[in-house]
Tab-separated table of C-alpha atoms in Angstrom:
chain	number	residue	atom	x	y	z
A	1	MET	CA	-20.655	20.817	7.632
A	2	SER	CA	-18.281	21.380	10.672
A	3	MET	CA	-16.407	18.842	12.579
A	4	SER	CA	-16.757	18.435	16.598
A	5	THR	CA	-13.939	18.931	18.897
A	6	GLY	CA	-13.554	15.587	19.509
A	7	GLY	CA	-13.176	14.707	15.755
A	8	LYS	CA	-10.605	17.140	15.197
A	9	LEU	CA	-8.709	15.982	18.441
A	10	VAL	CA	-8.825	12.338	16.884
A	11	LEU	CA	-7.558	13.621	13.486
A	12	THR	CA	-4.919	15.371	15.053
A	13	VAL	CA	-3.738	12.540	17.070
A	14	GLY	CA	-4.035	10.249	13.910
A	15	ILE	CA	-1.810	12.631	11.785
A	16	ALA	CA	0.902	13.010	14.506
A	17	SER	CA	1.126	9.518	15.479
A	18	SER	CA	1.492	8.611	11.608
A	19	ALA	CA	4.296	11.221	11.308
A	20	LEU	CA	6.232	9.821	14.523
A	21	LEU	CA	5.741	6.186	13.048
A	22	ALA	CA	7.196	7.285	9.527
A	23	ALA	CA	10.076	9.257	11.487
A	24	TRP	CA	10.982	6.373	13.626
A	25	LEU	CA	10.870	3.632	10.534
A	26	LEU	CA	12.946	5.927	8.358
A	27	THR	CA	15.839	6.564	10.751
A	28	GLY	CA	18.719	4.549	11.750
A	29	GLY	CA	19.067	0.727	10.729
A	30	ARG	CA	15.207	0.486	10.464
A	31	ARG	CA	15.523	2.791	7.306
A	32	VAL	CA	17.438	-0.046	5.255
A	33	LYS	CA	14.771	-2.960	6.441
A	34	THR	CA	11.633	-0.459	5.790
A	35	ARG	CA	13.009	0.468	2.251
A	36	GLU	CA	13.410	-3.315	1.475
A	37	PHE	CA	9.931	-4.383	2.878
A	38	VAL	CA	8.183	-1.433	0.863
A	39	VAL	CA	10.093	-2.431	-2.294
A	40	LYS	CA	9.066	-5.807	-1.934
A	41	LYS	CA	5.520	-5.178	-1.293
A	42	ALA	CA	5.320	-2.818	-4.262
A	43	GLU	CA	6.803	-5.644	-6.576
A	44	ASN	CA	4.253	-8.123	-5.153
A	45	LEU	CA	1.552	-5.534	-6.088
A	46	LYS	CA	2.974	-4.905	-9.581
A	47	ASP	CA	2.918	-8.744	-10.044
A	48	VAL	CA	-0.643	-8.943	-8.909
A	49	LEU	CA	-1.623	-6.036	-11.257
A	50	LYS	CA	-0.021	-7.709	-14.095
A	51	VAL	CA	-1.801	-10.873	-13.534
A	52	ASP	CA	-5.150	-8.883	-13.446
A	53	ARG	CA	-4.638	-7.462	-16.804
A	54	ALA	CA	-3.997	-10.477	-18.596
A	55	VAL	CA	-6.035	-10.858	-21.710
A	56	VAL	CA	-8.720	-13.385	-21.563
A	57	GLN	CA	-8.853	-15.445	-24.887
A	58	GLU	CA	-12.316	-15.509	-26.787
A	59	ASP	CA	-12.562	-18.936	-26.806
A	60	GLU	CA	-11.645	-19.213	-22.869
A	61	ALA	CA	-14.421	-16.549	-22.213
A	62	PHE	CA	-17.673	-17.913	-20.612
A	63	TYR	CA	-20.829	-15.656	-21.609
A	64	VAL	CA	-24.020	-15.765	-19.282
């Protein structure tokens, strides 16, 4: 299956814009703010995953 020229162009523009955004976020004073934001979101995600992994007690489980 081959991609059309338009599809290739859209993919290329998307990758290029993502690279530019990453470069902009990781330069200068934005680097510190970006790092803090990513760390904060990662910690929140870890907390959510810990809650999801909580073991349900057998007497609290409801069977259908």
